[in-house]
Structure formats: structure tokens, C-alpha cells
Short mmCIF file of C-alpha atoms (C1' of nucleotides) in Angstrom, two decimals:
data_model
loop_
_atom_site.label_atom_id
_atom_site.label_comp_id
_atom_site.label_asym_id
_atom_site.label_seq_id
_atom_site.Cartn_x
_atom_site.Cartn_y
_atom_site.Cartn_z
CA MET A 29 0.30 -0.26 -0.02
CA LEU A 30 1.10 3.54 -0.79
CA PHE A 31 0.78 6.50 2.13
CA SER A 32 -0.19 8.25 0.08
CA LYS A 33 -3.31 6.71 -1.51
CA LEU A 34 -4.33 5.32 2.20
CA LEU A 35 -7.13 6.58 4.35
CA LEU A 36 -5.02 6.97 7.48
CA PRO A 37 -6.14 10.71 9.35
CA THR A 38 -2.76 10.62 11.95
CA LEU A 39 -3.63 13.37 14.56
CA LYS A 40 -1.11 14.60 17.04
CA ASP A 41 -3.34 15.21 19.93
CA ALA A 42 -5.73 12.63 21.14
CA PRO A 43 -9.26 14.25 20.62
CA GLN A 44 -10.23 14.65 24.50
CA GLU A 45 -13.62 12.20 24.24
CA ALA A 46 -10.95 9.63 24.63
CA GLU A 47 -9.46 8.13 28.46
CA VAL A 48 -7.34 5.12 28.90
CA ILE A 49 -3.57 4.43 26.78
CA SER A 50 -5.32 2.20 23.64
CA HIS A 51 -8.76 4.94 22.60
CA LYS A 52 -6.40 7.39 22.72
CA LEU A 53 -3.39 5.33 20.38
CA MET A 54 -6.52 3.57 18.28
CA LEU A 55 -8.00 7.43 17.73
CA ARG A 56 -4.50 8.88 16.64
CA ALA A 57 -3.30 5.80 14.72
CA GLY A 58 -6.11 6.46 12.54
CA MET A 59 -7.83 3.59 13.23
CA VAL A 60 -11.30 3.85 14.33
CA ARG A 61 -13.32 7.16 14.26
CA LYS A 62 -16.55 7.71 16.52
CA VAL A 63 -20.10 7.22 15.00
CA ALA A 64 -22.68 7.36 18.15
CA SER A 65 -21.61 5.93 22.27
CA GLY A 66 -20.26 2.84 22.16
CA ILE A 67 -20.99 2.85 18.35
CA TYR A 68 -16.95 2.52 16.23
CA THR A 69 -16.21 2.89 12.29
CA TRP A 70 -13.02 0.66 11.72
CA LEU A 71 -10.71 2.67 8.85
CA PRO A 72 -8.19 0.78 6.92
CA MET A 73 -5.74 0.58 9.50
CA GLY A 74 -8.36 -0.37 12.22
CA LEU A 75 -9.45 -2.74 10.54
CA LYS A 76 -5.88 -4.96 8.43
CA VAL A 77 -5.34 -5.90 12.30
CA LEU A 78 -9.22 -7.20 13.10
CA ARG A 79 -8.93 -9.45 10.31
CA LYS A 80 -5.30 -10.26 11.06
CA ILE A 81 -6.06 -11.04 14.66
CA GLU A 82 -9.95 -12.34 13.27
CA ASN A 83 -7.84 -14.40 11.02
CA ILE A 84 -5.73 -16.17 13.55
CA VAL A 85 -8.98 -17.41 15.33
CA ARG A 86 -10.91 -18.78 12.04
CA GLU A 87 -7.28 -20.81 12.00
CA GLU A 88 -6.48 -22.28 15.19
CA MET A 89 -11.61 -23.06 14.76
CA ASP A 90 -11.37 -24.79 12.22
CA ALA A 91 -7.75 -26.42 13.29
CA SER A 92 -9.89 -27.55 16.81
CA GLY A 93 -12.61 -28.99 14.30
CA ALA A 94 -14.93 -25.85 14.95
CA GLN A 95 -17.11 -26.34 11.54
CA GLU A 96 -18.17 -21.94 10.90
CA VAL A 97 -21.01 -20.49 9.52
CA LEU A 98 -22.70 -17.42 9.75
CA MET A 99 -25.98 -16.23 11.10
CA PRO A 100 -28.67 -13.22 11.36
CA MET A 101 -28.25 -10.20 13.57
CA VAL A 102 -31.70 -9.49 13.83
CA GLN A 103 -33.13 -12.68 15.38
CA PRO A 104 -37.54 -12.58 15.78
CA LYS A 105 -38.75 -12.76 19.55
CA GLU A 106 -40.05 -16.28 19.02
CA LEU A 107 -36.68 -18.39 19.40
CA TRP A 108 -36.59 -15.71 23.06
CA ASP A 109 -39.23 -15.99 24.01
CA GLU A 110 -39.09 -20.21 24.36
CA THR A 111 -35.68 -19.63 27.27
CA ASN A 112 -37.55 -16.70 28.52
CA ARG A 113 -34.30 -14.50 27.70
CA TRP A 114 -36.70 -11.97 25.43
CA GLU A 115 -38.23 -11.02 29.06
CA LYS A 116 -35.02 -11.91 31.63
CA MET A 117 -32.25 -9.85 29.17
CA GLY A 118 -33.63 -6.55 29.83
CA PRO A 119 -32.71 -3.38 28.20
CA GLU A 120 -29.73 -4.71 26.85
CA LEU A 121 -31.32 -6.55 24.02
CA LEU A 122 -31.83 -3.82 22.15
CA ARG A 123 -35.54 -5.05 20.57
CA ILE A 124 -37.16 -3.75 17.35
CA GLN A 125 -39.88 -3.86 14.90
CA ASP A 126 -40.36 -4.99 10.88
CA ARG A 127 -42.83 -2.70 9.54
CA HIS A 128 -45.65 -5.61 10.52
CA LYS A 129 -44.96 -4.80 13.70
CA ARG A 130 -43.81 -8.23 14.50
CA ASP A 131 -41.02 -7.80 17.36
CA PHE A 132 -37.51 -8.74 16.84
CA CYS A 133 -33.41 -7.80 19.03
CA LEU A 134 -30.26 -6.94 17.38
CA GLY A 135 -28.68 -10.39 18.67
CA PRO A 136 -26.66 -9.59 21.67
CA THR A 137 -25.29 -13.81 21.71
CA HIS A 138 -26.63 -16.48 19.77
CA GLU A 139 -27.93 -20.04 21.39
CA GLU A 140 -31.76 -19.34 20.39
CA VAL A 141 -30.72 -18.48 17.13
CA ILE A 142 -28.26 -21.69 16.46
CA THR A 143 -30.47 -24.74 18.95
CA ASP A 144 -32.64 -23.77 17.30
CA LEU A 145 -30.95 -24.69 13.52
CA ILE A 146 -29.60 -27.77 14.74
CA ARG A 147 -32.31 -29.52 16.89
CA ASN A 148 -33.77 -28.95 12.98
CA ASN A 149 -31.05 -30.33 10.59
CA VAL A 150 -29.45 -32.87 13.30
CA LYS A 151 -31.08 -35.91 14.89
CA SER A 152 -29.18 -38.40 15.87
CA TYR A 153 -25.88 -39.53 18.53
CA LYS A 154 -23.80 -40.34 15.06
CA GLU A 155 -23.24 -36.55 14.46
CA LEU A 156 -22.07 -35.45 17.49
CA PRO A 157 -20.05 -33.91 19.44
CA LEU A 158 -20.27 -30.52 16.69
CA ASN A 159 -19.26 -27.44 17.70
CA ILE A 160 -20.42 -24.53 15.37
CA TYR A 161 -19.01 -20.81 15.41
CA GLN A 162 -19.28 -17.35 13.85
CA ILE A 163 -17.11 -13.70 13.21
CA GLN A 164 -20.03 -11.31 14.28
CA THR A 165 -20.94 -8.41 14.63
CA LYS A 166 -22.68 -8.29 18.10
CA PHE A 167 -25.07 -5.84 19.85
CA ARG A 168 -25.63 -4.76 23.37
CA ASP A 169 -27.10 -1.89 24.70
CA GLU A 170 -24.60 -1.86 27.42
CA VAL A 171 -25.42 0.91 30.36
CA ARG A 172 -22.01 2.82 29.73
CA PRO A 173 -20.68 1.45 26.68
CA ARG A 174 -17.10 2.73 27.56
CA TYR A 175 -13.89 3.19 27.24
CA GLY A 176 -13.40 2.73 22.41
CA VAL A 177 -14.38 -0.27 21.00
CA MET A 178 -12.81 -2.42 24.52
CA ARG A 179 -16.44 -1.70 25.83
CA GLY A 180 -18.39 -0.83 22.72
CA ARG A 181 -22.32 -1.50 22.01
CA GLU A 182 -21.47 -2.90 18.63
CA PHE A 183 -18.84 -5.55 18.40
CA LEU A 184 -17.07 -7.88 17.03
CA MET A 185 -16.95 -11.38 18.59
CA LYS A 186 -16.56 -14.98 17.84
CA ASP A 187 -18.86 -17.30 19.35
CA SER A 188 -19.03 -20.77 19.11
CA TYR A 189 -21.15 -24.02 20.43
CA SER A 190 -20.22 -27.57 20.73
CA PHE A 191 -23.53 -29.98 20.64
CA ASN A 192 -22.58 -33.33 23.06
CA ILE A 193 -24.49 -36.72 23.32
CA ASP A 194 -22.85 -36.25 27.67
CA GLU A 195 -21.29 -34.28 29.80
CA ALA A 196 -18.56 -36.65 28.86
CA CYS A 197 -17.70 -34.94 25.59
CA LEU A 198 -18.86 -31.08 26.37
CA GLU A 199 -16.29 -31.72 29.09
CA GLU A 200 -13.86 -33.21 26.02
CA THR A 201 -14.57 -30.14 23.32
CA TYR A 202 -15.57 -28.19 26.54
CA LEU A 203 -11.03 -28.28 26.46
CA THR A 204 -10.20 -28.28 22.76
CA MET A 205 -11.96 -24.78 23.68
CA ARG A 206 -10.10 -24.20 26.18
CA ASN A 207 -6.63 -24.61 24.32
CA THR A 208 -7.69 -22.75 21.17
CA TYR A 209 -7.98 -20.20 23.65
CA LYS A 210 -4.34 -20.53 24.39
CA LYS A 211 -2.83 -20.85 20.66
CA VAL A 212 -4.72 -18.02 20.32
CA LEU A 213 -3.51 -15.38 23.20
CA GLU A 214 -0.32 -17.46 22.50
CA ARG A 215 -0.13 -16.09 18.99
CA MET A 216 -0.65 -12.63 19.73
CA ASN A 217 1.92 -12.45 21.74
CA LEU A 218 0.21 -11.65 24.64
CA ASP A 219 0.68 -11.86 28.59
CA TYR A 220 -3.48 -13.83 30.15
CA LYS A 221 -4.70 -16.10 32.36
CA ILE A 222 -7.33 -18.80 33.01
CA VAL A 223 -10.08 -17.38 35.25
CA SER A 224 -12.63 -19.40 37.32
CA ALA A 225 -14.89 -17.06 37.60
CA ASP A 226 -19.20 -17.30 37.26
CA SER A 227 -20.73 -17.82 34.85
CA GLY A 228 -23.64 -15.31 34.69
CA ALA A 229 -26.44 -14.63 32.89
CA ILE A 230 -26.07 -17.06 30.18
CA GLY A 231 -25.95 -19.73 32.99
CA GLY A 232 -24.49 -23.20 32.96
CA ASP A 233 -22.22 -25.08 35.49
CA ALA A 234 -18.66 -24.11 34.80
CA SER A 235 -17.21 -21.16 32.82
CA GLU A 236 -13.64 -19.73 32.36
CA GLU A 237 -12.35 -15.86 31.25
CA PHE A 238 -9.28 -15.47 29.54
CA HIS A 239 -7.62 -12.27 31.13
CA VAL A 240 -5.25 -10.05 29.13
CA LEU A 241 -3.76 -9.01 32.25
CA ALA A 242 -3.26 -4.64 32.16
CA GLU A 243 -3.43 -1.75 34.24
CA THR A 244 -6.47 -0.79 32.47
CA GLY A 245 -8.67 -3.73 33.22
CA GLU A 246 -12.36 -3.44 34.37
CA ASP A 247 -11.56 -6.78 36.16
CA THR A 248 -9.62 -7.91 39.24
CA ILE A 249 -8.74 -10.94 39.17
CA ALA A 250 -6.99 -12.54 42.31
CA VAL A 251 -3.74 -15.12 40.84
CA SER A 252 -1.28 -17.04 42.99
CA ASP A 253 2.50 -16.28 42.66
CA SER A 254 3.51 -19.45 42.75
CA SER A 255 1.34 -21.78 39.44
CA GLU A 256 -0.54 -20.83 37.92
CA TYR A 257 -4.27 -20.18 39.31
CA ALA A 258 -6.37 -17.74 39.08
CA ILE A 259 -9.88 -16.79 40.56
CA ASN A 260 -12.52 -13.21 39.80
CA THR A 261 -11.84 -11.45 42.77
CA GLU A 262 -16.13 -11.17 42.40
CA LEU A 263 -16.13 -15.64 43.91
CA LEU A 264 -13.83 -14.72 46.22
CA LEU A 265 -15.12 -11.76 48.72
CA LYS A 266 -17.14 -12.89 51.30
CA ASP A 267 -20.01 -9.02 52.08
CA GLY A 268 -18.18 -6.65 53.27
CA GLU A 269 -15.14 -7.66 52.60
CA ASP A 270 -12.66 -5.35 50.64
CA ILE A 271 -10.67 -6.58 47.61
CA SER A 272 -6.82 -5.16 49.01
CA SER A 273 -8.24 -7.59 51.99
CA LEU A 274 -6.91 -10.83 49.69
CA GLU A 275 -4.01 -9.36 49.09
CA GLY A 276 -0.75 -11.98 50.73
CA LYS A 277 -3.42 -14.44 51.46
CA PRO A 278 -2.83 -17.97 50.71
CA SER A 279 -3.75 -18.79 47.36
CA PRO A 280 -7.12 -21.21 47.39
CA ASP A 281 -5.62 -23.41 45.13
CA GLY A 282 -2.56 -24.26 48.19
CA LYS A 283 0.07 -23.10 46.01
CA GLY A 284 1.60 -19.37 47.01
CA THR A 285 -0.37 -16.54 48.07
CA ILE A 286 -2.54 -13.57 46.43
CA GLU A 287 -1.25 -11.17 44.53
CA ILE A 288 -4.29 -8.70 43.51
CA LYS A 289 -4.17 -8.30 38.96
CA LYS A 290 -6.24 -5.89 36.57
CA GLY A 291 -7.48 -8.02 33.35
CA ILE A 292 -9.01 -7.24 30.03
CA GLU A 293 -11.82 -10.50 28.87
CA VAL A 294 -11.60 -11.08 25.91
CA GLY A 295 -12.65 -14.68 26.40
CA HIS A 296 -15.22 -16.69 28.11
CA ILE A 297 -15.94 -20.17 27.79
CA PHE A 298 -19.00 -22.23 29.16
CA GLN A 299 -20.67 -25.80 29.88
CA LEU A 300 -24.00 -24.59 29.27
CA GLY A 301 -24.91 -28.51 30.10
CA LYS A 302 -29.00 -28.68 29.37
CA VAL A 303 -30.35 -25.23 30.49
CA TYR A 304 -31.21 -24.19 26.48
CA ALA A 305 -31.33 -27.56 25.24
CA GLU A 306 -34.38 -28.31 27.62
CA ASP A 307 -35.34 -25.26 27.37
CA MET A 308 -35.93 -25.82 23.20
CA LYS A 309 -36.38 -28.48 23.25
CA ALA A 310 -33.02 -30.18 21.13
CA ASN A 311 -32.77 -34.19 20.94
CA VAL A 312 -31.48 -36.24 19.34
CA LEU A 313 -31.30 -40.28 19.23
CA ASN A 314 -29.13 -42.87 22.21
CA ASN A 315 -27.84 -44.98 20.72
CA GLU A 316 -30.62 -47.11 22.60
CA GLY A 317 -32.48 -45.29 19.98
CA LYS A 318 -34.13 -42.15 22.64
CA ALA A 319 -34.38 -38.82 22.70
CA SER A 320 -31.40 -37.21 24.21
CA THR A 321 -31.10 -34.08 25.41
CA LEU A 322 -28.49 -32.09 23.79
CA TYR A 323 -25.45 -30.85 26.43
CA MET A 324 -24.29 -27.71 25.22
CA GLY A 325 -21.05 -25.37 25.31
CA CYS A 326 -20.44 -22.18 24.08
CA TYR A 327 -17.51 -20.15 23.93
CA GLY A 328 -16.78 -16.05 22.95
CA ILE A 329 -13.46 -14.47 21.94
CA GLY A 330 -14.43 -10.22 21.64
CA VAL A 331 -12.73 -9.75 18.50
CA SER A 332 -12.72 -6.45 18.36
CA ARG A 333 -11.80 -6.11 22.06
CA LEU A 334 -9.13 -7.55 21.30
CA VAL A 335 -7.25 -4.95 18.52
CA ALA A 336 -7.71 -2.20 22.34
CA ALA A 337 -6.07 -5.46 24.47
CA ALA A 338 -3.13 -5.58 22.92
CA ILE A 339 -2.94 -1.77 22.73
CA GLU A 340 -3.66 -1.58 26.41
CA GLN A 341 0.06 -3.89 26.39
CA ASN A 342 2.10 -2.99 23.50
CA ASN A 343 2.44 -0.10 23.76
CA ASP A 344 5.42 3.50 24.30
CA ASP A 345 5.46 7.00 24.62
CA LYS A 346 5.38 7.08 20.86
CA GLY A 347 2.65 5.23 20.34
CA ILE A 348 1.64 1.43 19.27
CA VAL A 349 4.37 -0.92 19.58
CA TRP A 350 2.05 -4.55 17.30
CA PRO A 351 2.79 -7.57 17.84
CA HIS A 352 4.58 -9.24 15.08
CA SER A 353 1.63 -11.40 14.37
CA ILE A 354 -1.02 -9.12 14.39
CA ALA A 355 0.32 -6.25 13.20
CA PRO A 356 -1.16 -3.26 9.49
CA PHE A 357 1.67 -4.25 7.50
CA ASP A 358 5.15 -5.72 8.49
CA ILE A 359 7.29 -3.29 6.54
CA ASN A 360 7.26 -0.30 6.86
CA ILE A 361 9.84 1.22 3.98
CA ILE A 362 10.30 5.31 4.64
CA ALA A 363 11.54 7.20 1.67
CA ILE A 364 12.86 10.48 1.90
CA GLY A 365 12.84 12.52 -0.59
CA PHE A 366 10.55 10.21 -3.13
CA GLU A 367 8.58 12.83 -4.75
CA LYS A 368 12.06 14.63 -5.46
CA ASP A 369 14.59 12.77 -6.34
CA GLN A 370 14.42 9.68 -9.14
CA LYS A 371 17.02 7.46 -8.24
CA ILE A 372 15.64 7.69 -3.81
CA ALA A 373 11.44 7.33 -5.75
CA GLU A 374 13.24 3.33 -8.05
CA ALA A 375 14.78 2.18 -4.94
CA SER A 376 11.91 1.76 -2.98
CA TYR A 377 9.20 1.20 -4.76
CA ASN A 378 10.97 -2.45 -6.48
CA LEU A 379 12.53 -2.86 -2.96
CA TYR A 380 7.97 -2.46 -2.82
CA LYS A 381 7.94 -4.54 -5.72
CA GLU A 382 10.02 -7.05 -3.95
CA LEU A 383 9.56 -7.83 -0.92
CA ILE A 384 5.46 -8.29 -1.53
CA GLU A 385 6.48 -11.10 -3.42
CA MET A 386 8.12 -12.36 -0.72
CA GLY A 387 4.20 -12.52 1.24
CA TYR A 388 5.14 -9.55 3.32
CA ASP A 389 2.89 -6.42 4.06
CA VAL A 390 4.56 -3.64 3.18
CA LEU A 391 2.68 -0.74 3.06
CA LEU A 392 5.36 2.21 1.09
CA ASP A 393 5.71 6.14 2.55
CA ASP A 394 6.77 7.95 -0.60
CA ARG A 395 4.43 10.65 0.91
CA LYS A 396 6.33 13.93 0.14
CA ASP A 397 7.50 14.99 4.07
CA GLY A 398 10.52 14.71 6.57
CA PHE A 399 12.17 11.84 8.63
CA GLY A 400 10.81 13.69 11.18
CA THR A 401 7.36 12.74 9.91
CA LYS A 402 7.31 9.22 8.78
CA ILE A 403 9.28 8.94 10.94
CA LYS A 404 6.79 9.49 13.37
CA ASP A 405 4.28 8.23 12.18
CA SER A 406 5.48 5.16 11.56
CA GLU A 407 5.94 5.02 15.16
CA LEU A 408 2.88 5.86 15.78
CA ILE A 409 0.92 3.62 14.21
CA GLY A 410 3.65 0.39 15.04
CA ILE A 411 5.26 -1.16 12.32
CA PRO A 412 7.21 -3.68 13.23
CA MET A 413 9.72 -3.38 10.58
CA ASN A 414 11.03 0.16 8.90
CA ILE A 415 13.88 0.32 6.01
CA ILE A 416 14.87 4.09 5.92
CA ILE A 417 16.02 4.65 1.95
CA GLY A 418 17.71 8.47 1.97
CA LYS A 419 20.25 10.08 2.57
CA GLN A 420 22.58 7.51 3.04
CA PHE A 421 21.12 5.33 0.02
CA LEU A 422 21.98 8.10 -2.63
CA GLU A 423 26.09 8.48 -0.83
CA THR A 424 26.28 4.97 -0.80
CA GLU A 425 23.97 3.10 -1.68
CA GLU A 426 22.72 1.64 1.71
CA ILE A 427 19.84 1.36 3.31
CA GLU A 428 18.91 1.84 7.13
CA PHE A 429 17.07 -1.35 9.30
CA ARG A 430 15.61 -0.10 12.06
CA THR A 431 12.92 -2.11 15.15
CA ARG A 432 9.86 -0.13 16.43
CA SER A 433 11.60 -1.08 19.04
CA GLY A 434 15.15 1.40 17.97
CA ASP A 435 18.03 -1.76 17.02
CA THR A 436 19.07 0.11 13.19
CA SER A 437 21.89 -1.91 10.74
CA LEU A 438 23.14 -0.62 7.92
CA SER A 439 22.79 -2.49 4.42
CA LYS A 440 22.81 -2.57 0.31
CA ILE A 441 20.04 -2.71 -0.53
CA SER A 442 21.40 -4.88 -3.29
CA ASP A 443 21.34 -7.15 -0.58
CA SER A 444 17.31 -7.88 0.76
CA GLN A 445 18.50 -11.12 2.40
CA THR A 446 20.44 -10.07 4.21
CA ILE A 447 17.03 -7.27 5.51
CA LEU A 448 15.21 -10.52 6.42
CA ASP A 449 18.17 -12.03 8.01
CA PHE A 450 17.96 -9.42 10.51
CA PHE A 451 14.19 -9.42 10.68
CA LYS A 452 13.66 -12.16 11.24
CA ASP A 453 16.17 -12.42 14.51
CA LYS A 454 13.66 -9.80 16.21
"C1'" C B 17 -30.08 4.13 36.72
"C1'" G B 18 -27.35 7.73 40.60
"C1'" G B 19 -23.40 10.58 41.19
"C1'" G B 20 -19.90 14.69 38.71
"C1'" G B 21 -17.50 17.13 33.97
"C1'" U B 22 -17.55 18.61 29.29
"C1'" A B 23 -19.41 20.83 24.44
"C1'" U B 24 -15.92 27.72 20.41
"C1'" A B 25 -12.84 25.08 12.21
"C1'" G B 26 -10.71 18.46 11.73
"C1'" C B 27 -7.60 17.21 16.49
"C1'" G B 28 -5.82 20.55 21.21
"C1'" C B 29 -7.29 24.56 23.21
"C1'" A B 30 -7.83 30.62 24.53
"C1'" G B 31 -12.25 33.92 24.72
"C1'" U B 32 -17.12 32.93 28.57
"C1'" C B 33 -16.53 35.82 35.14
"C1'" U B 34 -17.35 41.56 34.38
"C1'" G B 35 -22.38 41.27 26.64
"C1'" G B 36 -19.35 45.36 21.73
"C1'" U B 37 -20.68 41.05 16.56
"C1'" A B 38 -14.77 34.67 16.82
"C1'" G B 39 -8.84 33.96 17.70
"C1'" C B 40 -4.29 30.77 18.93
"C1'" G B 41 -1.35 26.47 17.26
"C1'" C B 42 -1.30 21.79 14.50
"C1'" A B 43 -3.64 20.03 9.60
"C1'" C B 44 -6.50 21.75 5.06
"C1'" U B 45 -4.83 24.53 -0.20
"C1'" C B 46 -1.80 27.59 -3.34
"C1'" G B 47 3.61 29.30 -4.98
"C1'" C B 48 8.38 29.24 -3.31
"C1'" U B 49 12.60 27.15 -0.76
"C1'" U B 50 13.40 21.94 2.25
"C1'" U B 51 14.03 17.29 3.18
"C1'" G B 52 18.02 11.60 8.70
"C1'" G B 53 13.21 13.83 13.95
"C1'" G B 54 6.16 15.51 13.50
"C1'" A B 55 10.99 22.10 8.42
"C1'" G B 56 11.00 27.49 6.73
"C1'" C B 57 8.72 32.20 4.57
"C1'" G B 58 4.02 34.32 1.15
"C1'" A B 59 -0.54 34.15 0.18
"C1'" G B 60 -5.54 31.61 1.84
"C1'" U B 61 -9.46 28.13 2.96
"C1'" G B 62 -13.02 26.59 6.93
"C1'" G B 63 -17.06 27.74 12.34
"C1'" U B 64 -25.01 29.78 11.95
"C1'" C B 65 -19.89 28.43 18.88
"C1'" G B 66 -23.93 21.07 20.44
"C1'" U B 67 -30.10 23.01 19.69
"C1'" A B 68 -34.25 25.45 21.49
"C1'" A B 69 -36.93 29.66 23.61
"C1'" G B 70 -35.91 34.32 26.57
"C1'" U B 71 -34.12 39.18 28.04
"C1'" U B 72 -30.81 43.58 26.18
"C1'" C B 73 -30.24 48.55 21.05
"C1'" G B 74 -26.26 43.82 20.86
"C1'" A B 75 -25.58 37.40 23.72
"C1'" A B 76 -20.48 31.90 21.74
"C1'" U B 77 -21.32 35.09 27.11
"C1'" C B 78 -26.38 36.81 30.73
"C1'" U B 79 -31.40 32.72 32.18
"C1'" U B 80 -34.31 28.34 31.74
"C1'" A B 81 -35.35 23.87 28.45
"C1'" C B 82 -33.21 20.24 26.01
"C1'" U B 83 -30.03 17.40 23.11
"C1'" A B 84 -24.66 14.51 22.68
"C1'" C B 85 -20.53 12.48 24.47
"C1'" C B 86 -16.70 11.60 28.50
"C1'" C B 87 -15.74 10.08 33.67
"C1'" C B 88 -17.04 7.20 38.53
"C1'" G B 89 -20.51 2.93 40.67
"C1'" A B 90 -24.09 -2.01 38.78
"C1'" C B 91 -23.96 -5.21 33.69
"C1'" C B 92 -21.07 -7.64 30.49
"C1'" A B 93 -16.76 -11.11 25.06
#
RNA sequence: CGGGGUAUAGCGCAGUCUGGUAGCGCACUCGCUUUGGGAGCGAGUGGUCGUAAGUUCGAAUCUUACUACCCCGACCA
């Protein structure tokens, strides 16, 4: 992509509406713009990151054996009546009517729609287990949207639903998903904790949350200082107890003592059991030829929230520091004097083409601006690798490589392998 | 919904107390000079001061109502 053609409105000052660092940087780096409270437009730079995360999630889901579908955002009241959630959900469920005055809602989650699909189309235990997922826009009319896309009302989520013949089989799928989520977060290079949780309004038996650790996290979690154990502090507190009183107490798992941390909940996995299947009469025939109520699990990852969470964990005073796997571009070629000097223009354009052919996602900063402007923008938007073609090149044919963290090296432009070797170690 | 705050050009802000017909920095446009850390000079574009009503000869400024947005709390990927 040529920088001069890209809709990338970077800002020197963060708009006053933004409070937390990720929100500020997403606005400054031209990733999103607000349309209404909790509702955002994703600009090209933001969408590129969103798609990269989406693809990591998709790859890992597919690898786990799950199958992708796409369900509607608009859902009829009748389905929600079956589980009584039309009543239970309250004002968070955004209700609308069509031209015939029939009631619908904007989907905040899809248990009803998917269970309806499965009960109508799956008849035998032989077709199980099934794990069906989608990556789709959700709408929850949050009481208080906050922190940009971190808690939007409209947001992108991967939600999956498993259908199992019995509890043991559900447990197995649950563990597979647990592992899948670990892989997703590890591929994104995020520091996270798996936290025992309250299953909340969605209901069911067992549930765990995946938290990306960050100071600005909305949740407080208690972690053991000497094991993997972590639990939502809500589950540990007795009436009237203060969160800080937990610090230093023995960890409930018997290993080490409790530390209090802040986390951003980016994933949540549940063993729902038979709740929804019973309400909606979702059965299959078992191996004895008798109707058997399905066991369900549901598993969510906040894809758009992960964008914000990744920034919360990876930034410095200059801007975003993207983990390589989700950076909007791998390499930014900063061409100084692109407009003026044909030698620079040709060299940088050829290198740009060459790197794209090698499979890299490359940005070429062909703007008329000077070095300062270009490197500031590159640091702000957090491109991991930079190649600077300027004065040095005109004198000695050398170009400079520079990582986002500031490591630099020089090489002849003809030796592009050196470039890649340099970046490979970083 | 309870509490607190903000609203003036795309972004950041001044002007409001003490009413006199809107300004600064950045961005943007044109020209020339620049180009290795957000360049310089010159000339420009852009605002019914959140909305509505009121007070006044005159309102960004005073009064009232409303709206939007942000922060703290209950809820959640």
C-alpha cells in the first residue's frame, strides 16, 4: 500500500473523549472513528488489524475441528420467548419492530438461533459432537459503553456453540476450546491468565474467563504467585470484604499467596449443560434409540476487544508496538525525498514490489514529508520493521533497517536477504 | 438509572467571570525554499460558538429547557 493513497488520518493530539491509552492510540493512529457512543467505524488501518486477529481465531478454530457459519444479526422474538430471555435480558437487548409490527432484537449472542438450527437438522448421536462458530457483529445496549472499542455496544465477536451427547463429551470439547484459546492468545503474544469465573446471566455449570493483563483492565483477578491459578475476585470475596484484603492471603489452590491484578476479559468459555436444550427441546436419538437432550457449551472471544487489549499491553510513549502477528503492516519503507529524487523513488518502489512478492505486507511512505514526520507516524501506528531509504542511499547505496524497538543496521540495497535476516532475529 | 464533568474550525485549546458581532497552534490549499527526528517564508480555505427559547440596542458570554459525549458505580466478549 502506498501511504499517500491510504485513508490514514493520524493525529498529534488525542481527542478529549479518549481516556485510556488504547482508545487514545486507536484514534491517533487513524484506526477507528466514533459514530455514536459505543459505535465505531473501522478505518483501513484498524480493519487490517481486526482482520489479522480474526484470521488467527479462524485458523485455530478450524484446526480444532469447529465449523464456521454465519447467523443473522436480527432475530425474532419467538425464539427468545422459548428460553424466556426476551423477558430476562432486560434493556440490554435492543428490540426493534419490522413494518408488520413484529418483534425482533439485535443479537447480543446466538444460543437461541444455533439451538434452533441444530434441533431442526441434527437427529442422531452419530452426528455429534458438533462445534459451530461464527465471527460476527453483536449488539448489546450496554448501560455504559466505555474506553472506545474495549466496551462498545456494537462489537465483533467469535462465538461458538458445541453440541454433545453427554457430559463427558462436553467436557472434552470444552478442553479443546480452552486449548484453542490459549493458542490464539499465544500467537498474539499476549500476557494472559485463565480465570475461574461466575457463569453469570448466560447460565450453566462451569466457566472460565481469559484475561489479558493490563493496568486499565476492568476486572480484578486474584492470581497465585507460584502457580497458574487465577480466580475472579468476585468469587473470593465475602460480604463487606475489601479487594485489597485478599492480597497476600494463601492461594485457594494451596500453592503460594494471592496477588491482585487487573485484567481485560477477552474470552469466556462455558459448559452450559442442558439448560438451553431443555427449554428449546433440542434432542437427538441416542444409541438406544431414545430421545436424549443435548449438552451444550458456548465459547466467546471478543475480536474487536482484542485489538484494544493488545494495544493496552503493547505501547510506549511514541505509540503502538504491535506484536508481529497482528501488525497492520510487516514493513514500512520510509523513502525520504520520494517526490524529488528519482533514484530514491525507483529504488524504494522496486524494493516495495520485491518484498510484496516475498509475501510481506508492505507500506511505502511515498509522501512529500520529511524524515521526522514519517518516522513519527510509523512509530505511532506501530509498524514492527522499517526500512529507511534516504541520504545514505544516495551516497553509498546503503539503506537502514530499524525495528520498532529501535534496533538498527545498515546494508547495501542489493542485498535484500540481509534485510530479512536482520528482521528475523527481532 | 444515581453522582461528577464537557460542548467554540478536522484535532488540541483561548475567549465566558466583567455582553460589543470569534481567535491561537496543528492540520488543509497554492507558490517558492526544504527533506536523517513532527521544516521555513508568503498568500489562502474552513466556524449559524451543541440545540431551542428568553433577557438585551446588542449574546460564544447572562437565564431556562433540552440533547450529545466523557468519567465514577451496578452489567458484560
